[in-house]
Amino acid sequence: MNQDELKTLVGRAALEYVIEGSIVGVGTGSTVNCFIDALAGIKERIAGAVSSSVKSTERLRGHGIRVFEAGAVESLPVYIDGADEIDHQGFMIKGGGAALTREKIVADLAERFVCIADASKLVDVLGRFPLPVEVLPMAVGQIQRRFAKLGATATVREGVITDNGQLILDVQGLRITDPLAFETDVNQWPGVVTVGVFARHKAGVCLLGTPEGVKTLRF
Ligand code: 5RP
């Protein structure tokens, strides 16, 4: 099975976690696109979705799925999203699609985070994937210097403005052995909007696409 087939597989498998009659939290990315397409098949059985990006909103609406504003919803039973990396505790790096801030906001509304990913995303230690950090333009130089002190290199993602009108730094050279402490620390740096470590909002379940089928990891 190739990577696209694995994404389709886990996108479909995630339907099992959708609660009948509920509003579903929907993430962003190519794996989530497979989930959205699968969700269209049961759209009569859900009330709608809260989306984490303009792109996912457009795709949901394209399928005739109602999209609610995050602020209009008190809580969600489940949030389904992909990841750039996930470790064996359910801690993740996210933001490869630049949607990390809205992803964290929607994840915060949810009782359960279901991560859908192909097996290449499973790692022992987070940091091989360049860590996305959404930042205010004024603080770019300062934040780059802070990462340099940690031995890492933070590069502005060319040609990308987030849905929130901000920039993304991609940080290479990190080995994140304590994701909770790292997330807490970097989130305090002035000018950081959101760091792409999802430790406080980690996955509760990961549906991992493997050549042998979908493996369910529970954390
Ligand atoms: C977007 C994300 C995505 O979940 C992450 O980049 C994985 O994407 P894909 O499913 O395309 O590999 O965090 O901001």
PDB file of C-alpha atoms and ligand atoms in Angstrom:
ATOM      1  CA  MET A   1       0.000   0.000   0.000  1.00  0.00           C
ATOM      2  CA  ASN A   2       1.323   3.459  -0.821  1.00  0.00           C
ATOM      3  CA  GLN A   3       1.109   6.497   1.491  1.00  0.00           C
ATOM      4  CA  ASP A   4      -2.072   7.829  -0.154  1.00  0.00           C
ATOM      5  CA  GLU A   5      -3.805   4.482   0.317  1.00  0.00           C
ATOM      6  CA  LEU A   6      -2.752   4.427   3.976  1.00  0.00           C
ATOM      7  CA  LYS A   7      -4.211   7.924   4.421  1.00  0.00           C
ATOM      8  CA  THR A   8      -7.491   6.832   2.836  1.00  0.00           C
ATOM      9  CA  LEU A   9      -7.554   3.798   5.124  1.00  0.00           C
ATOM     10  CA  VAL A  10      -7.169   5.775   8.358  1.00  0.00           C
ATOM     11  CA  GLY A  11      -9.486   8.533   7.108  1.00  0.00           C
ATOM     12  CA  ARG A  12     -12.240   5.932   6.759  1.00  0.00           C
ATOM     13  CA  ALA A  13     -11.337   4.202  10.026  1.00  0.00           C
ATOM     14  CA  ALA A  14     -11.852   7.478  11.904  1.00  0.00           C
ATOM     15  CA  LEU A  15     -15.591   7.383  11.091  1.00  0.00           C
ATOM     16  CA  GLU A  16     -15.921   4.849  13.886  1.00  0.00           C
ATOM     17  CA  TYR A  17     -15.104   7.629  16.377  1.00  0.00           C
ATOM     18  CA  VAL A  18     -17.754  10.037  15.076  1.00  0.00           C
ATOM     19  CA  ILE A  19     -20.697  10.275  17.452  1.00  0.00           C
ATOM     20  CA  GLU A  20     -24.116  10.162  15.795  1.00  0.00           C
ATOM     21  CA  GLY A  21     -25.916  13.551  15.857  1.00  0.00           C
ATOM     22  CA  SER A  22     -22.851  15.434  17.130  1.00  0.00           C
ATOM     23  CA  ILE A  23     -20.656  18.232  15.824  1.00  0.00           C
ATOM     24  CA  VAL A  24     -17.254  16.871  14.789  1.00  0.00           C
ATOM     25  CA  GLY A  25     -13.949  18.699  15.235  1.00  0.00           C
ATOM     26  CA  VAL A  26     -12.039  18.526  11.954  1.00  0.00           C
ATOM     27  CA  GLY A  27      -8.328  19.181  11.469  1.00  0.00           C
ATOM     28  CA  THR A  28      -6.278  20.038   8.396  1.00  0.00           C
ATOM     29  CA  GLY A  29      -4.052  18.266   5.890  1.00  0.00           C
ATOM     30  CA  SER A  30      -4.011  15.532   3.289  1.00  0.00           C
ATOM     31  CA  THR A  31      -4.949  12.766   5.760  1.00  0.00           C
ATOM     32  CA  VAL A  32      -7.822  14.844   7.100  1.00  0.00           C
ATOM     33  CA  ASN A  33      -8.965  15.453   3.516  1.00  0.00           C
ATOM     34  CA  CYS A  34      -9.474  11.673   3.263  1.00  0.00           C
ATOM     35  CA  PHE A  35     -11.458  11.802   6.511  1.00  0.00           C
ATOM     36  CA  ILE A  36     -13.607  14.700   5.231  1.00  0.00           C
ATOM     37  CA  ASP A  37     -14.376  12.779   2.043  1.00  0.00           C
ATOM     38  CA  ALA A  38     -15.375   9.737   4.110  1.00  0.00           C
ATOM     39  CA  LEU A  39     -17.434  11.937   6.452  1.00  0.00           C
ATOM     40  CA  ALA A  40     -19.447  13.140   3.452  1.00  0.00           C
ATOM     41  CA  GLY A  41     -20.849   9.610   3.197  1.00  0.00           C
ATOM     42  CA  ILE A  42     -22.465   9.906   6.647  1.00  0.00           C
ATOM     43  CA  LYS A  43     -23.227  13.638   6.616  1.00  0.00           C
ATOM     44  CA  GLU A  44     -26.935  13.057   7.311  1.00  0.00           C
ATOM     45  CA  ARG A  45     -25.931  11.451  10.620  1.00  0.00           C
ATOM     46  CA  ILE A  46     -23.953  14.398  12.051  1.00  0.00           C
ATOM     47  CA  ALA A  47     -25.010  17.922  13.028  1.00  0.00           C
ATOM     48  CA  GLY A  48     -21.959  19.439  11.344  1.00  0.00           C
ATOM     49  CA  ALA A  49     -18.323  20.274  11.963  1.00  0.00           C
ATOM     50  CA  VAL A  50     -15.992  22.816  13.528  1.00  0.00           C
ATOM     51  CA  SER A  51     -13.031  23.278  11.224  1.00  0.00           C
ATOM     52  CA  SER A  52      -9.411  24.218  11.928  1.00  0.00           C
ATOM     53  CA  SER A  53      -8.649  25.978   8.636  1.00  0.00           C
ATOM     54  CA  VAL A  54     -10.079  27.806   5.667  1.00  0.00           C
ATOM     55  CA  LYS A  55      -9.063  24.862   3.451  1.00  0.00           C
ATOM     56  CA  SER A  56     -10.904  22.265   5.540  1.00  0.00           C
ATOM     57  CA  THR A  57     -13.931  24.566   5.801  1.00  0.00           C
ATOM     58  CA  GLU A  58     -14.083  24.833   2.004  1.00  0.00           C
ATOM     59  CA  ARG A  59     -13.817  21.069   1.591  1.00  0.00           C
ATOM     60  CA  LEU A  60     -16.487  20.406   4.239  1.00  0.00           C
ATOM     61  CA  ARG A  61     -18.858  22.941   2.673  1.00  0.00           C
ATOM     62  CA  GLY A  62     -18.113  21.505  -0.769  1.00  0.00           C
ATOM     63  CA  HIS A  63     -19.567  18.238   0.517  1.00  0.00           C
ATOM     64  CA  GLY A  64     -22.606  20.049   1.944  1.00  0.00           C
ATOM     65  CA  ILE A  65     -21.484  19.625   5.569  1.00  0.00           C
ATOM     66  CA  ARG A  66     -22.505  22.484   7.847  1.00  0.00           C
ATOM     67  CA  VAL A  67     -19.566  24.293   9.473  1.00  0.00           C
ATOM     68  CA  PHE A  68     -19.992  25.979  12.866  1.00  0.00           C
ATOM     69  CA  GLU A  69     -17.754  28.723  14.286  1.00  0.00           C
ATOM     70  CA  ALA A  70     -15.561  27.435  17.134  1.00  0.00           C
ATOM     71  CA  GLY A  71     -16.946  30.165  19.387  1.00  0.00           C
ATOM     72  CA  ALA A  72     -20.510  28.935  18.888  1.00  0.00           C
ATOM     73  CA  VAL A  73     -19.758  25.514  20.341  1.00  0.00           C
ATOM     74  CA  GLU A  74     -19.170  24.735  24.008  1.00  0.00           C
ATOM     75  CA  SER A  75     -17.558  21.360  23.534  1.00  0.00           C
ATOM     76  CA  LEU A  76     -16.979  18.623  20.987  1.00  0.00           C
ATOM     77  CA  PRO A  77     -16.965  14.890  21.708  1.00  0.00           C
ATOM     78  CA  VAL A  78     -14.139  14.299  19.272  1.00  0.00           C
ATOM     79  CA  TYR A  79     -11.489  16.114  17.248  1.00  0.00           C
ATOM     80  CA  ILE A  80      -9.943  14.253  14.319  1.00  0.00           C
ATOM     81  CA  ASP A  81      -6.661  15.486  12.882  1.00  0.00           C
ATOM     82  CA  GLY A  82      -3.375  14.356  11.374  1.00  0.00           C
ATOM     83  CA  ALA A  83       0.149  14.929  12.656  1.00  0.00           C
ATOM     84  CA  ASP A  84       3.638  15.470  11.307  1.00  0.00           C
ATOM     85  CA  GLU A  85       5.065  13.310  14.087  1.00  0.00           C
ATOM     86  CA  ILE A  86       3.547  11.347  16.951  1.00  0.00           C
ATOM     87  CA  ASP A  87       5.467   9.595  19.703  1.00  0.00           C
ATOM     88  CA  HIS A  88       4.601   6.575  21.834  1.00  0.00           C
ATOM     89  CA  GLN A  89       2.882   8.776  24.457  1.00  0.00           C
ATOM     90  CA  GLY A  90       0.603  10.532  21.964  1.00  0.00           C
ATOM     91  CA  PHE A  91       2.617  13.772  21.964  1.00  0.00           C
ATOM     92  CA  MET A  92       2.737  15.328  18.501  1.00  0.00           C
ATOM     93  CA  ILE A  93       4.366  17.850  16.215  1.00  0.00           C
ATOM     94  CA  LYS A  94       1.776  19.572  14.050  1.00  0.00           C
ATOM     95  CA  GLY A  95       1.604  22.577  11.770  1.00  0.00           C
ATOM     96  CA  GLY A  96       3.087  21.263   8.536  1.00  0.00           C
ATOM     97  CA  GLY A  97       0.000  22.763   6.905  1.00  0.00           C
ATOM     98  CA  ALA A  98       0.410  26.016   8.893  1.00  0.00           C
ATOM     99  CA  ALA A  99      -2.919  25.497  10.707  1.00  0.00           C
ATOM    100  CA  LEU A 100      -1.465  24.759  14.158  1.00  0.00           C
ATOM    101  CA  THR A 101      -3.085  27.625  16.068  1.00  0.00           C
ATOM    102  CA  ARG A 102      -6.630  26.870  14.951  1.00  0.00           C
ATOM    103  CA  GLU A 103      -5.911  23.169  15.372  1.00  0.00           C
ATOM    104  CA  LYS A 104      -4.994  23.735  19.010  1.00  0.00           C
ATOM    105  CA  ILE A 105      -8.091  25.891  19.538  1.00  0.00           C
ATOM    106  CA  VAL A 106     -10.418  23.206  18.159  1.00  0.00           C
ATOM    107  CA  ALA A 107      -8.522  20.441  19.982  1.00  0.00           C
ATOM    108  CA  ASP A 108      -9.061  22.410  23.196  1.00  0.00           C
ATOM    109  CA  LEU A 109     -12.835  22.184  22.682  1.00  0.00           C
ATOM    110  CA  ALA A 110     -12.714  18.425  22.291  1.00  0.00           C
ATOM    111  CA  GLU A 111     -13.057  15.679  24.864  1.00  0.00           C
ATOM    112  CA  ARG A 112     -10.993  13.314  22.733  1.00  0.00           C
ATOM    113  CA  PHE A 113      -8.233  13.831  20.147  1.00  0.00           C
ATOM    114  CA  VAL A 114      -8.121  11.091  17.517  1.00  0.00           C
ATOM    115  CA  CYS A 115      -4.933  11.319  15.455  1.00  0.00           C
ATOM    116  CA  ILE A 116      -4.917   9.763  11.987  1.00  0.00           C
ATOM    117  CA  ALA A 117      -1.528   9.152  10.422  1.00  0.00           C
ATOM    118  CA  ASP A 118       0.452   6.787   8.284  1.00  0.00           C
ATOM    119  CA  ALA A 119       3.144   4.723   9.988  1.00  0.00           C
ATOM    120  CA  SER A 120       5.978   7.007   8.824  1.00  0.00           C
ATOM    121  CA  LYS A 121       4.802   9.603  11.394  1.00  0.00           C
ATOM    122  CA  LEU A 122       5.496   7.433  14.458  1.00  0.00           C
ATOM    123  CA  VAL A 123       8.772   8.407  16.188  1.00  0.00           C
ATOM    124  CA  ASP A 124      10.584   7.686  19.440  1.00  0.00           C
ATOM    125  CA  VAL A 125      11.538  11.334  20.066  1.00  0.00           C
ATOM    126  CA  LEU A 126       9.901  14.406  18.523  1.00  0.00           C
ATOM    127  CA  GLY A 127      12.053  16.754  16.466  1.00  0.00           C
ATOM    128  CA  ARG A 128      13.128  15.131  13.232  1.00  0.00           C
ATOM    129  CA  PHE A 129      10.304  16.990  11.440  1.00  0.00           C
ATOM    130  CA  PRO A 130      11.073  20.746  11.460  1.00  0.00           C
ATOM    131  CA  LEU A 131       8.934  22.180  14.264  1.00  0.00           C
ATOM    132  CA  PRO A 132       6.402  24.780  13.013  1.00  0.00           C
ATOM    133  CA  VAL A 133       5.937  27.841  15.223  1.00  0.00           C
ATOM    134  CA  GLU A 134       3.444  30.589  14.373  1.00  0.00           C
ATOM    135  CA  VAL A 135       4.910  33.993  15.219  1.00  0.00           C
ATOM    136  CA  LEU A 136       4.236  37.711  14.927  1.00  0.00           C
ATOM    137  CA  PRO A 137       6.472  39.252  12.214  1.00  0.00           C
ATOM    138  CA  MET A 138       7.946  41.818  14.654  1.00  0.00           C
ATOM    139  CA  ALA A 139       9.380  39.045  16.860  1.00  0.00           C
ATOM    140  CA  VAL A 140      10.955  36.859  14.142  1.00  0.00           C
ATOM    141  CA  GLY A 141      14.604  37.853  14.732  1.00  0.00           C
ATOM    142  CA  GLN A 142      14.297  37.593  18.503  1.00  0.00           C
ATOM    143  CA  ILE A 143      12.696  34.139  18.340  1.00  0.00           C
ATOM    144  CA  GLN A 144      15.266  32.926  15.806  1.00  0.00           C
ATOM    145  CA  ARG A 145      18.028  33.937  18.248  1.00  0.00           C
ATOM    146  CA  ARG A 146      16.331  32.089  21.106  1.00  0.00           C
ATOM    147  CA  PHE A 147      16.207  28.905  19.018  1.00  0.00           C
ATOM    148  CA  ALA A 148      19.844  29.409  17.993  1.00  0.00           C
ATOM    149  CA  LYS A 149      20.762  29.380  21.709  1.00  0.00           C
ATOM    150  CA  LEU A 150      19.130  25.925  21.872  1.00  0.00           C
ATOM    151  CA  GLY A 151      21.354  24.808  18.963  1.00  0.00           C
ATOM    152  CA  ALA A 152      18.481  24.915  16.449  1.00  0.00           C
ATOM    153  CA  THR A 153      17.845  26.852  13.238  1.00  0.00           C
ATOM    154  CA  ALA A 154      14.521  28.641  12.712  1.00  0.00           C
ATOM    155  CA  THR A 155      13.676  29.599   9.133  1.00  0.00           C
ATOM    156  CA  VAL A 156      10.735  31.684   7.950  1.00  0.00           C
ATOM    157  CA  ARG A 157       8.463  29.551   5.723  1.00  0.00           C
ATOM    158  CA  GLU A 158       8.627  31.297   2.361  1.00  0.00           C
ATOM    159  CA  GLY A 159       5.402  32.618   0.866  1.00  0.00           C
ATOM    160  CA  VAL A 160       3.202  31.474   3.750  1.00  0.00           C
ATOM    161  CA  ILE A 161       0.834  33.705   5.707  1.00  0.00           C
ATOM    162  CA  THR A 162      -1.378  31.789   8.121  1.00  0.00           C
ATOM    163  CA  ASP A 163      -5.178  32.019   8.281  1.00  0.00           C
ATOM    164  CA  ASN A 164      -4.475  34.382  11.214  1.00  0.00           C
ATOM    165  CA  GLY A 165      -2.272  36.695   9.126  1.00  0.00           C
ATOM    166  CA  GLN A 166       0.994  35.625  10.833  1.00  0.00           C
ATOM    167  CA  LEU A 167       4.252  33.886   9.859  1.00  0.00           C
ATOM    168  CA  ILE A 168       5.527  30.345  10.349  1.00  0.00           C
ATOM    169  CA  LEU A 169       9.028  29.507  11.518  1.00  0.00           C
ATOM    170  CA  ASP A 170      10.242  25.956  10.796  1.00  0.00           C
ATOM    171  CA  VAL A 171      12.770  24.907  13.405  1.00  0.00           C
ATOM    172  CA  GLN A 172      15.397  22.301  12.616  1.00  0.00           C
ATOM    173  CA  GLY A 173      17.841  20.608  14.948  1.00  0.00           C
ATOM    174  CA  LEU A 174      15.619  20.008  17.990  1.00  0.00           C
ATOM    175  CA  ARG A 175      15.321  16.834  20.037  1.00  0.00           C
ATOM    176  CA  ILE A 176      12.233  17.314  22.203  1.00  0.00           C
ATOM    177  CA  THR A 177      12.638  14.884  25.081  1.00  0.00           C
ATOM    178  CA  ASP A 178      10.167  16.643  27.411  1.00  0.00           C
ATOM    179  CA  PRO A 179       7.322  17.867  25.148  1.00  0.00           C
ATOM    180  CA  LEU A 180       5.204  19.247  28.015  1.00  0.00           C
ATOM    181  CA  ALA A 181       8.002  21.427  29.402  1.00  0.00           C
ATOM    182  CA  PHE A 182       9.108  22.487  25.914  1.00  0.00           C
ATOM    183  CA  GLU A 183       5.597  23.529  24.867  1.00  0.00           C
ATOM    184  CA  THR A 184       5.078  25.495  28.089  1.00  0.00           C
ATOM    185  CA  ASP A 185       8.413  27.268  27.746  1.00  0.00           C
ATOM    186  CA  VAL A 186       8.220  28.273  24.070  1.00  0.00           C
ATOM    187  CA  ASN A 187       4.612  29.425  24.439  1.00  0.00           C
ATOM    188  CA  GLN A 188       5.858  32.061  26.933  1.00  0.00           C
ATOM    189  CA  TRP A 189       8.271  33.669  24.466  1.00  0.00           C
ATOM    190  CA  PRO A 190       6.972  37.089  23.441  1.00  0.00           C
ATOM    191  CA  GLY A 191       5.744  37.022  19.842  1.00  0.00           C
ATOM    192  CA  VAL A 192       5.027  33.294  19.748  1.00  0.00           C
ATOM    193  CA  VAL A 193       1.397  32.731  18.802  1.00  0.00           C
ATOM    194  CA  THR A 194       1.506  28.928  19.010  1.00  0.00           C
ATOM    195  CA  VAL A 195       4.222  26.303  19.092  1.00  0.00           C
ATOM    196  CA  GLY A 196       3.509  23.169  17.066  1.00  0.00           C
ATOM    197  CA  VAL A 197       4.182  20.768  19.956  1.00  0.00           C
ATOM    198  CA  PHE A 198       0.857  19.256  21.027  1.00  0.00           C
ATOM    199  CA  ALA A 199       1.596  17.972  24.513  1.00  0.00           C
ATOM    200  CA  ARG A 200      -1.181  19.586  26.554  1.00  0.00           C
ATOM    201  CA  HIS A 201      -3.534  18.620  23.739  1.00  0.00           C
ATOM    202  CA  LYS A 202      -2.050  15.246  22.933  1.00  0.00           C
ATOM    203  CA  ALA A 203      -3.794  12.408  21.141  1.00  0.00           C
ATOM    204  CA  GLY A 204      -5.914  10.003  23.161  1.00  0.00           C
ATOM    205  CA  VAL A 205      -6.002   7.558  20.274  1.00  0.00           C
ATOM    206  CA  CYS A 206      -3.929   7.209  17.122  1.00  0.00           C
ATOM    207  CA  LEU A 207      -5.164   5.311  14.093  1.00  0.00           C
ATOM    208  CA  LEU A 208      -1.944   4.393  12.367  1.00  0.00           C
ATOM    209  CA  GLY A 209      -2.006   3.260   8.748  1.00  0.00           C
ATOM    210  CA  THR A 210       0.388   0.354   8.207  1.00  0.00           C
ATOM    211  CA  PRO A 211       0.778  -2.089   5.307  1.00  0.00           C
ATOM    212  CA  GLU A 212      -0.871  -4.686   7.585  1.00  0.00           C
ATOM    213  CA  GLY A 213      -3.901  -2.427   8.160  1.00  0.00           C
ATOM    214  CA  VAL A 214      -4.961   0.129  10.776  1.00  0.00           C
ATOM    215  CA  LYS A 215      -3.240  -0.174  14.147  1.00  0.00           C
ATOM    216  CA  THR A 216      -4.975   1.520  17.080  1.00  0.00           C
ATOM    217  CA  LEU A 217      -2.642   3.079  19.647  1.00  0.00           C
ATOM    218  CA  ARG A 218      -4.226   4.267  22.906  1.00  0.00           C
ATOM    219  CA  PHE A 219      -2.434   6.667  25.231  1.00  0.00           C
TER     220      PHE A 219
HETATM  221  C1  5RP B   1      -1.570  20.915   9.464  1.00  0.00           C
HETATM  222  C2  5RP B   1      -1.186  19.740  10.279  1.00  0.00           C
HETATM  223  C3  5RP B   1      -1.369  18.404   9.671  1.00  0.00           C
HETATM  224  O1  5RP B   1      -2.157  17.632  10.519  1.00  0.00           O
HETATM  225  C4  5RP B   1      -0.037  17.756   9.480  1.00  0.00           C
HETATM  226  O2  5RP B   1       0.790  18.622   8.725  1.00  0.00           O
HETATM  227  C5  5RP B   1      -0.165  16.401   8.748  1.00  0.00           C
HETATM  228  O3  5RP B   1      -0.578  16.622   7.438  1.00  0.00           O
HETATM  229  P1  5RP B   1      -0.730  15.453   6.374  1.00  0.00           P
HETATM  230  O4  5RP B   1      -1.914  14.655   6.806  1.00  0.00           O
HETATM  231  O5  5RP B   1      -0.928  16.171   5.076  1.00  0.00           O
HETATM  232  O6  5RP B   1       0.537  14.651   6.403  1.00  0.00           O
HETATM  233  O7  5RP B   1      -0.732  19.830  11.389  1.00  0.00           O
HETATM  234  O8  5RP B   1      -1.229  22.120  10.092  1.00  0.00           O
END
